[in-house]
Each structure stands twice: as C-alpha cells, then as structure tokens.
Tab-separated table of C-alpha atoms in Angstrom:
chain	number	residue	atom	x	y	z
A	1	MET	CA	-5.448	-61.816	-4.917
A	2	ASP	CA	-6.206	-58.097	-4.447
A	3	GLN	CA	-3.491	-55.894	-3.199
A	4	LYS	CA	-3.845	-55.162	0.526
A	5	ARG	CA	-4.075	-51.422	1.437
A	6	VAL	CA	-2.567	-49.887	4.598
A	7	LEU	CA	-3.796	-46.648	6.102
A	8	PHE	CA	-0.447	-45.157	7.140
A	9	TYR	CA	-1.392	-42.556	9.797
A	10	SER	CA	0.478	-39.919	11.831
A	11	SER	CA	-0.857	-36.625	13.139
A	12	VAL	CA	1.605	-34.562	11.092
A	13	LYS	CA	0.481	-31.126	10.052
A	14	ASN	CA	1.522	-31.498	6.496
A	15	LYS	CA	1.608	-34.718	4.436
A	16	HIS	CA	4.905	-33.519	3.004
A	17	SER	CA	6.374	-34.838	6.277
A	18	PHE	CA	5.761	-38.398	5.141
A	19	LYS	CA	8.398	-37.818	2.481
A	20	ALA	CA	10.692	-35.430	4.336
A	21	VAL	CA	10.952	-37.330	7.589
A	22	GLN	CA	13.253	-40.355	7.276
A	23	PHE	CA	11.500	-42.885	9.578
A	24	TYR	CA	8.201	-42.255	7.766
A	25	SER	CA	9.569	-42.436	4.302
A	26	ILE	CA	11.643	-45.620	4.999
A	27	ASP	CA	8.691	-47.501	6.555
A	28	ILE	CA	6.400	-46.414	3.730
A	29	SER	CA	8.892	-47.751	1.265
A	30	LEU	CA	9.279	-51.050	3.100
A	31	LEU	CA	5.497	-51.574	3.316
A	32	GLU	CA	5.341	-50.945	-0.492
A	33	GLU	CA	8.176	-53.433	-1.102
A	34	LEU	CA	6.126	-55.956	0.879
A	35	GLY	CA	3.321	-55.559	-1.629
A	36	TYR	CA	0.994	-53.208	0.245
A	37	LYS	CA	-0.668	-50.133	-1.308
A	38	VAL	CA	0.058	-47.349	1.160
A	39	VAL	CA	-2.648	-44.707	1.779
A	40	LEU	CA	-1.164	-41.670	3.623
A	41	SER	CA	-3.255	-39.987	6.224
A	42	ASN	CA	-2.825	-37.215	8.800
A	43	LYS	CA	-6.560	-36.956	9.592
A	44	ILE	CA	-8.536	-39.115	11.985
A	45	TYR	CA	-11.530	-38.793	9.747
A	46	ASP	CA	-9.843	-40.970	7.117
A	47	ALA	CA	-10.342	-43.991	9.332
A	48	TRP	CA	-14.062	-43.812	8.675
A	49	LEU	CA	-13.402	-44.507	5.001
A	50	PHE	CA	-12.952	-48.266	5.874
A	51	TRP	CA	-13.420	-49.382	2.286
A	52	LYS	CA	-10.197	-47.699	1.358
A	53	TYR	CA	-7.864	-49.646	3.600
A	54	ASP	CA	-7.377	-53.148	5.004
A	55	PHE	CA	-5.391	-52.312	8.089
A	56	VAL	CA	-3.798	-49.391	9.892
A	57	PHE	CA	-0.117	-48.662	10.447
A	58	ALA	CA	-0.005	-45.785	12.957
A	59	TYR	CA	2.834	-43.673	14.256
A	60	PHE	CA	2.993	-42.654	17.928
A	61	TYR	CA	0.496	-43.150	20.669
A	62	ARG	CA	-2.043	-40.411	21.159
A	63	TYR	CA	-4.251	-39.320	18.214
A	64	SER	CA	-3.532	-42.664	16.510
A	65	PHE	CA	-5.662	-44.363	19.254
A	66	PHE	CA	-8.769	-42.742	17.730
A	67	VAL	CA	-7.853	-43.987	14.243
A	68	ALA	CA	-7.374	-47.486	15.533
A	69	LEU	CA	-10.620	-47.359	17.510
A	70	ILE	CA	-12.586	-46.398	14.398
A	71	ALA	CA	-10.731	-49.022	12.365
A	72	ARG	CA	-11.711	-51.639	14.890
A	73	ILE	CA	-15.357	-50.767	14.481
A	74	PHE	CA	-15.065	-51.909	10.916
A	75	GLY	CA	-13.010	-55.002	11.655
A	76	ARG	CA	-9.619	-53.576	10.634
A	77	LYS	CA	-6.388	-54.419	12.504
A	78	SER	CA	-4.000	-51.766	13.717
A	79	TYR	CA	-0.253	-51.774	14.166
A	80	PHE	CA	1.508	-49.029	16.104
A	81	THR	CA	5.134	-47.961	16.060
A	82	GLY	CA	7.398	-44.898	16.822
A	83	GLY	CA	9.392	-43.566	19.743
A	84	ILE	CA	7.707	-42.848	23.045
A	85	ASP	CA	9.617	-40.072	24.597
A	86	ASP	CA	6.999	-39.192	27.217
A	87	LEU	CA	7.142	-42.640	28.799
A	88	ASP	CA	10.541	-41.730	30.217
A	89	LYS	CA	10.106	-40.341	33.782
A	90	ASN	CA	13.396	-38.603	33.760
A	91	TYR	CA	12.457	-36.572	30.612
A	92	ARG	CA	8.788	-35.878	31.014
A	93	GLY	CA	7.040	-34.451	34.078
A	94	SER	CA	4.577	-36.378	36.083
A	95	ARG	CA	1.494	-35.107	34.281
A	96	GLY	CA	2.955	-35.715	30.837
A	97	TYR	CA	4.125	-39.197	31.836
A	98	LYS	CA	0.618	-40.059	33.151
A	99	VAL	CA	-1.129	-38.799	29.986
A	100	GLN	CA	1.192	-40.778	27.740
A	101	SER	CA	0.963	-43.892	29.951
A	102	PHE	CA	-2.840	-43.641	29.710
A	103	PHE	CA	-2.869	-43.338	25.892
A	104	PHE	CA	-0.123	-46.065	25.369
A	105	LYS	CA	-2.269	-48.534	27.316
A	106	LEU	CA	-5.292	-47.634	25.188
A	107	CYS	CA	-3.293	-48.096	21.999
A	108	TYR	CA	-1.866	-51.369	23.242
A	109	MET	CA	-5.279	-52.658	24.198
A	110	ILE	CA	-6.764	-51.970	20.769
A	111	SER	CA	-3.705	-52.922	18.665
A	112	GLU	CA	-2.841	-56.123	16.781
A	113	ARG	CA	0.825	-55.546	17.569
A	114	VAL	CA	2.976	-52.666	18.862
A	115	ILE	CA	6.337	-52.324	17.265
A	116	ILE	CA	8.864	-50.823	19.731
A	117	VAL	CA	11.957	-49.127	18.200
A	118	SER	CA	14.512	-48.910	21.069
A	119	GLN	CA	15.589	-50.826	24.090
A	120	ALA	CA	14.981	-47.742	26.264
A	121	ASP	CA	11.351	-47.513	25.022
A	122	LEU	CA	11.024	-51.259	25.579
A	123	ASN	CA	11.982	-50.978	29.272
A	124	ASN	CA	9.665	-48.017	29.681
A	125	VAL	CA	6.787	-49.880	28.080
A	126	LYS	CA	7.254	-53.006	30.237
A	127	SER	CA	7.105	-50.783	33.317
A	128	VAL	CA	3.520	-49.782	32.493
A	129	LEU	CA	2.100	-53.032	31.077
A	130	SER	CA	1.090	-56.109	32.939
A	131	ASP	CA	0.900	-58.125	29.783
A	132	SER	CA	3.401	-57.537	26.900
A	133	ARG	CA	2.500	-60.352	24.556
A	134	LYS	CA	1.568	-58.030	21.758
A	135	ILE	CA	4.843	-56.222	21.899
A	136	ALA	CA	7.227	-56.688	18.871
A	137	TYR	CA	10.722	-55.201	18.653
A	138	SER	CA	12.210	-53.668	15.571
A	139	GLU	CA	14.661	-50.773	15.668
A	140	HIS	CA	14.746	-48.283	12.824
A	141	THR	CA	17.030	-48.783	9.913
A	142	ILE	CA	18.526	-46.729	7.095
A	143	ASN	CA	19.386	-47.188	3.435
A	144	ILE	CA	23.005	-48.199	3.736
A	145	ASN	CA	23.521	-48.216	-0.023
A	146	ARG	CA	23.027	-44.455	-0.185
A	147	TYR	CA	26.259	-43.851	1.628
A	148	LYS	CA	29.380	-43.836	-0.511
A	149	ASN	CA	31.462	-45.604	2.094
A	150	SER	CA	34.705	-44.299	0.638
A	151	ASN	CA	37.478	-42.406	2.212
A	152	ILE	CA	36.095	-38.986	1.574
A	153	ASN	CA	38.239	-36.118	2.691
A	154	LYS	CA	36.534	-34.918	5.866
A	155	LYS	CA	36.204	-31.225	6.550
A	156	ASN	CA	36.466	-29.458	9.880
A	157	VAL	CA	32.713	-29.376	10.465
A	158	PHE	CA	30.342	-30.205	13.272
A	159	VAL	CA	26.652	-30.972	12.334
A	160	THR	CA	23.290	-31.394	14.060
A	161	ILE	CA	19.911	-31.957	12.558
A	162	GLY	CA	16.607	-31.053	14.223
A	163	TRP	CA	13.438	-29.101	13.799
A	164	MET	CA	14.147	-25.555	15.008
A	165	ALA	CA	10.961	-24.965	16.992
A	166	LYS	CA	11.463	-23.999	20.654
A	167	SER	CA	10.177	-27.253	21.970
A	168	SER	CA	12.348	-29.336	19.651
A	169	ILE	CA	15.457	-27.265	20.231
A	170	ALA	CA	15.158	-28.048	23.963
A	171	ARG	CA	14.546	-31.729	23.505
A	172	LYS	CA	17.171	-32.222	20.793
A	173	GLY	CA	19.735	-30.169	22.750
A	174	ILE	CA	20.522	-27.882	19.818
A	175	ASP	CA	21.219	-24.895	22.090
A	176	ARG	CA	23.410	-27.131	24.271
A	177	ALA	CA	25.338	-28.244	21.230
A	178	LEU	CA	26.018	-24.666	20.374
A	179	LYS	CA	27.366	-23.914	23.838
A	180	VAL	CA	29.650	-26.994	23.626
A	181	PHE	CA	30.914	-25.883	20.198
A	182	GLY	CA	31.527	-22.349	21.515
A	183	ALA	CA	33.703	-23.838	24.226
A	184	LEU	CA	35.664	-26.240	21.939
A	185	VAL	CA	36.615	-23.527	19.368
A	186	LYS	CA	38.549	-21.733	22.063
A	187	HIS	CA	41.116	-24.569	21.758
A	188	PRO	CA	43.677	-24.427	18.934
A	189	GLU	CA	42.710	-27.848	17.758
A	190	PHE	CA	39.180	-26.672	16.899
A	191	SER	CA	39.791	-23.044	16.171
A	192	ASP	CA	39.061	-23.389	12.448
A	193	TYR	CA	35.958	-25.544	12.731
A	194	SER	CA	32.425	-24.548	11.699
A	195	PHE	CA	28.998	-25.776	12.859
A	196	GLU	CA	26.105	-26.416	10.521
A	197	LEU	CA	22.523	-26.632	11.838
A	198	VAL	CA	20.062	-28.386	9.565
A	199	GLY	CA	16.337	-28.750	9.879
A	200	THR	CA	12.930	-27.168	9.380
A	201	PRO	CA	12.991	-23.539	10.518
A	202	GLY	CA	10.588	-22.771	13.368
A	203	ASP	CA	9.740	-20.348	16.115
A	204	GLY	CA	13.128	-21.043	17.821
A	205	VAL	CA	15.350	-19.700	15.072
A	206	SER	CA	15.551	-16.191	16.609
A	207	TYR	CA	16.540	-17.744	19.944
A	208	LEU	CA	19.341	-19.729	18.205
A	209	GLU	CA	20.557	-16.593	16.416
A	210	SER	CA	20.713	-14.596	19.628
A	211	LEU	CA	22.512	-17.434	21.370
A	212	ILE	CA	24.986	-17.647	18.492
A	213	ASN	CA	25.715	-13.914	18.826
A	214	GLU	CA	25.954	-14.166	22.588
A	215	LEU	CA	28.612	-16.923	22.228
A	216	ASN	CA	30.446	-14.856	19.659
A	217	ILE	CA	30.484	-17.719	17.100
A	218	SER	CA	28.319	-16.074	14.353
A	219	GLU	CA	31.140	-16.422	11.741
A	220	ARG	CA	31.421	-20.093	12.461
A	221	VAL	CA	27.772	-21.243	12.530
A	222	VAL	CA	25.548	-21.731	9.531
A	223	ILE	CA	21.792	-22.238	9.858
A	224	ARG	CA	20.985	-24.157	6.712
A	225	GLY	CA	17.387	-24.933	7.265
A	226	ASN	CA	15.770	-27.679	5.138
A	227	ILE	CA	17.997	-29.511	2.670
A	228	SER	CA	17.436	-32.534	0.415
A	229	GLU	CA	18.246	-36.079	1.400
A	230	GLU	CA	21.125	-36.055	-1.092
A	231	GLU	CA	22.502	-32.811	0.401
A	232	LYS	CA	22.156	-34.154	3.904
A	233	ILE	CA	24.137	-37.345	3.139
A	234	ASP	CA	26.780	-35.274	1.347
A	235	LEU	CA	27.112	-32.991	4.359
A	236	LEU	CA	27.391	-35.893	6.836
A	237	GLU	CA	29.973	-37.622	4.644
A	238	GLN	CA	32.023	-34.489	4.653
A	239	SER	CA	31.752	-33.535	8.318
A	240	LYS	CA	33.816	-34.947	11.146
A	241	TYR	CA	31.545	-34.557	14.194
A	242	TYR	CA	27.842	-34.919	14.924
A	243	PHE	CA	26.071	-33.539	18.052
A	244	GLN	CA	22.967	-35.381	19.443
A	245	LEU	CA	22.765	-33.989	22.951
A	246	SER	CA	19.063	-34.784	23.333
A	247	SER	CA	17.147	-34.838	26.609
A	248	TYR	CA	15.518	-38.007	25.197
A	249	GLU	CA	15.494	-39.923	21.865
A	250	GLY	CA	12.961	-42.573	21.072
A	251	PHE	CA	15.552	-44.050	18.719
A	252	GLY	CA	17.875	-41.359	17.237
A	253	LEU	CA	17.767	-42.051	13.525
A	254	ALA	CA	19.851	-38.952	12.544
A	255	ALA	CA	22.607	-40.186	14.903
A	256	LEU	CA	22.640	-43.558	13.144
A	257	GLU	CA	22.867	-41.823	9.782
A	258	ALA	CA	25.688	-39.622	11.081
A	259	VAL	CA	27.734	-42.620	12.308
A	260	CYS	CA	27.035	-44.499	9.004
A	261	ALA	CA	28.608	-41.516	7.334
A	262	LYS	CA	31.633	-42.022	9.613
A	263	ASN	CA	31.157	-38.977	11.846
A	264	ILE	CA	32.339	-39.106	15.482
A	265	LEU	CA	29.036	-38.929	17.376
A	266	ILE	CA	28.899	-36.766	20.554
A	267	HIS	CA	25.713	-37.850	22.302
A	268	SER	CA	23.845	-37.688	25.536
A	269	GLY	CA	23.191	-41.450	25.925
A	270	ARG	CA	19.498	-40.741	26.571
A	271	GLY	CA	16.757	-43.106	25.366
A	272	GLY	CA	17.667	-44.731	22.061
A	273	LEU	CA	21.142	-43.180	22.270
A	274	SER	CA	21.955	-45.715	24.989
A	275	ASN	CA	21.919	-48.445	22.324
A	276	PRO	CA	25.078	-50.493	22.321
A	277	ILE	CA	25.693	-49.443	18.686
A	278	TYR	CA	26.957	-46.083	20.139
A	279	SER	CA	29.197	-47.559	22.870
A	280	LYS	CA	32.372	-46.633	20.927
A	281	GLU	CA	31.138	-43.090	20.352
A	282	VAL	CA	31.551	-40.093	22.726
A	283	LEU	CA	29.229	-39.689	25.663
A	284	PHE	CA	28.546	-36.223	26.989
A	285	ASN	CA	26.756	-36.245	30.298
A	286	ILE	CA	24.243	-33.454	30.137
A	287	ASP	CA	23.522	-33.529	33.887
A	288	THR	CA	27.002	-32.784	35.172
A	289	ASP	CA	28.831	-29.506	35.537
A	290	PHE	CA	29.091	-28.076	32.053
A	291	GLU	CA	32.662	-26.799	32.310
A	292	ILE	CA	33.895	-30.067	33.637
A	293	GLU	CA	32.082	-32.115	31.015
A	294	VAL	CA	33.409	-29.893	28.139
A	295	SER	CA	36.925	-30.329	29.427
A	296	LYS	CA	36.492	-34.128	29.510
A	297	LEU	CA	35.018	-33.910	25.941
A	298	TYR	CA	37.983	-31.952	24.664
A	299	GLU	CA	40.475	-34.456	26.057
A	300	THR	CA	38.464	-37.356	24.525
A	301	LEU	CA	38.196	-35.791	21.081
A	302	VAL	CA	41.903	-34.911	20.738
A	303	SER	CA	42.905	-38.445	21.654
A	304	PHE	CA	40.057	-40.259	19.867
A	305	ASP	CA	41.039	-43.591	18.243
A	306	THR	CA	39.606	-43.300	14.739
A	307	ASN	CA	39.679	-47.042	14.377
A	308	ARG	CA	36.502	-47.064	16.442
A	309	ILE	CA	34.650	-45.283	13.636
A	310	GLU	CA	35.231	-48.241	11.345
A	311	GLU	CA	34.101	-50.689	13.956
A	312	THR	CA	30.809	-48.928	14.509
A	313	TYR	CA	30.199	-48.503	10.781
A	314	ASN	CA	30.631	-52.247	10.278
A	315	LEU	CA	28.081	-52.961	13.005
A	316	ILE	CA	25.621	-50.725	11.262
A	317	VAL	CA	26.139	-52.399	7.933
A	318	ARG	CA	25.441	-55.758	9.533
A	319	ASN	CA	22.414	-54.836	11.647
A	320	TYR	CA	20.804	-51.574	10.499
A	321	GLY	CA	20.164	-51.940	6.809
A	322	ASN	CA	16.535	-51.570	5.639
A	323	GLU	CA	16.261	-55.298	4.636
A	324	ARG	CA	16.316	-56.183	8.326
A	325	ARG	CA	13.296	-53.995	9.258
A	326	LYS	CA	11.533	-55.193	6.118
A	327	LYS	CA	11.909	-58.803	7.332
A	328	ASP	CA	10.648	-57.780	10.722
A	329	PHE	CA	7.542	-56.236	9.210
A	330	ALA	CA	6.960	-59.381	7.107
A	331	ALA	CA	7.024	-61.452	10.299
A	332	ILE	CA	4.979	-59.061	12.360
A	333	ILE	CA	2.189	-57.942	10.087
A	334	SER	CA	-0.562	-60.425	9.340
A	335	VAL	CA	-3.659	-59.282	7.372
C-alpha cells in the first residue's frame, strides 16, 4: 500500500518554525511515526497541488480554512488543531472574538475532525457550536525521555520563554514577569537570583531592555534570544522557577516542559494554564492589585512544599508523554 501523504499547514512566515516550535515539531514527528509522509506548507497555494497529499493537518483556524476549502474541492479530508486564544471573551475584544468565532465555525464545518488541545478551549468552542460531534480532544504532549529526571543541582534562576515581539510580550506576560521578579529580588531570599529570557527576538526587545533598566535589574537579567532544544532543556533543568503569566494560553506547552524539568511554575491560570496538572503550582492573579499579589507570591514561595514538584512531575510522566498523543492521532485520523 502506498504511503499516505499529509499536507501539514500553518501560516508561519518561515518554514524553520516547523522545526523550532515544539508543538509543530512534535506533531510532525508523531505523524511520521504513524507512517505518514509529511509535506510542510506555509502557503495556501500548496493546497492546489492535490496530487502531492492525501489529507490536510492544519494548525489554527483562520488562513487554514482556505487550505481546507481547496483540499475539499479535490476530495481531501482536513483535520484542524492548535490553541484558540481569540475564542476567550476575557482575553480578546468583541471584534476579535467575533472574527475568530466566524472562522472557527467555517473550519469546523469543512473539517473531518477538530482536535482541541485544552479544556479551556473546549469550553469556549462548545459555547459557539450547536453541534460538537466532530470535536476530538487531545492535549499537547512532550518527549519525557529528553529530560534527565535526576537530582540536578538547581541554580537560583527564574526563566520564561516567549517570542519577543510586542504583541507576544503582552500576551505571554513577559513584561509582567519582569516586574514581579524586580519586586521579589528586593527580599533577602531572592537577592542573588537571576532571570533569563529565552525566545526569538522581535520588535519588543528594546521595550524589554528599557523596562529592565527602569526596574534597576539589568545586572540580573539575561536576554538569551533563540537557543537550541538541548540548551533549553539544560536551562530548565538547572533553573528553579518558571514564569508563565500569560493573558491567555491555548495550552501552555512551555509551562509543561518547565514543570517536567522540576521548576516551580508561577502562572496566571488563564486558558490551558487552568489545567488540573498545574493545581499544585503557584497561581498569580494578574487581575488583582499588583503589590498585594506579589506579597502573597513571596509568602507562598518561601514556604513552598517541594514535595509538590515530584507529585506534578509524576502526573506528567503518566499522562503527557508523546505516546499518548500518538495514540490519539491514530484513533482520530482516518484516511
């Protein structure tokens, strides 16, 4: 039997993102392990080349609609996945919500299945659909085996990972994390800590640099930019704390990686971060008075029961290894 070919589409600017961004690279690998030949695409035009693929696996719910529409003309099925930040009314304004709701419904209508990646997204999706029979549920996973899982000597380091464009800085709460860090290092227990920012540099770097200077923490903060996957895992395994103070997360894969590396996660609880897997981590309410919340955070961190780290790690090993999502794909995809 001929090997089935999947057109793996996302509207990324550069195909390098398919390798550099974890949720892409993991899903590509899982599809390959299931025996599919993966054809990478970031152009709607590629869908017209119907003889080069047997079905579409599309990320996100806007431009991918047009890919699926073209594929359908030629009798090809389409599967959608990815976080849907703009379907959260508390995160996105009314116009953005309406636009995303419109496109999501179009994607759903034309899809074979839609693979939702978080409970928060599932709740939002059900609020806009009258019929959810084509919805499948499969949270993102990580390669557990890449983590050493040993008692590495942790360093006094906070970390956050995110694209450093202005829009991403706001959504990921990177500037918020810097302000929290700046408040924490005023306490003796955190006076020798550093903070490492990791991610693709963008038009927000100068803003971050000015904020770092304003907070008088320039000697404590390192903007590392892009690093390899191996370097990222090494950094997470050596750091103690990870910030994920996002306004919304479709899933929060970096947070999952950080907790797997036995960081204490300080998170906003938004979107995918409301997942029960993070219930033993540290919630920071981004809507309340900043000074009061930082004071509560300080008290929580200095008295944190580190046994909770091991409990969460064990839950990740049982439920969030790549084999689970691979089994999900095998059950969902039918071509």
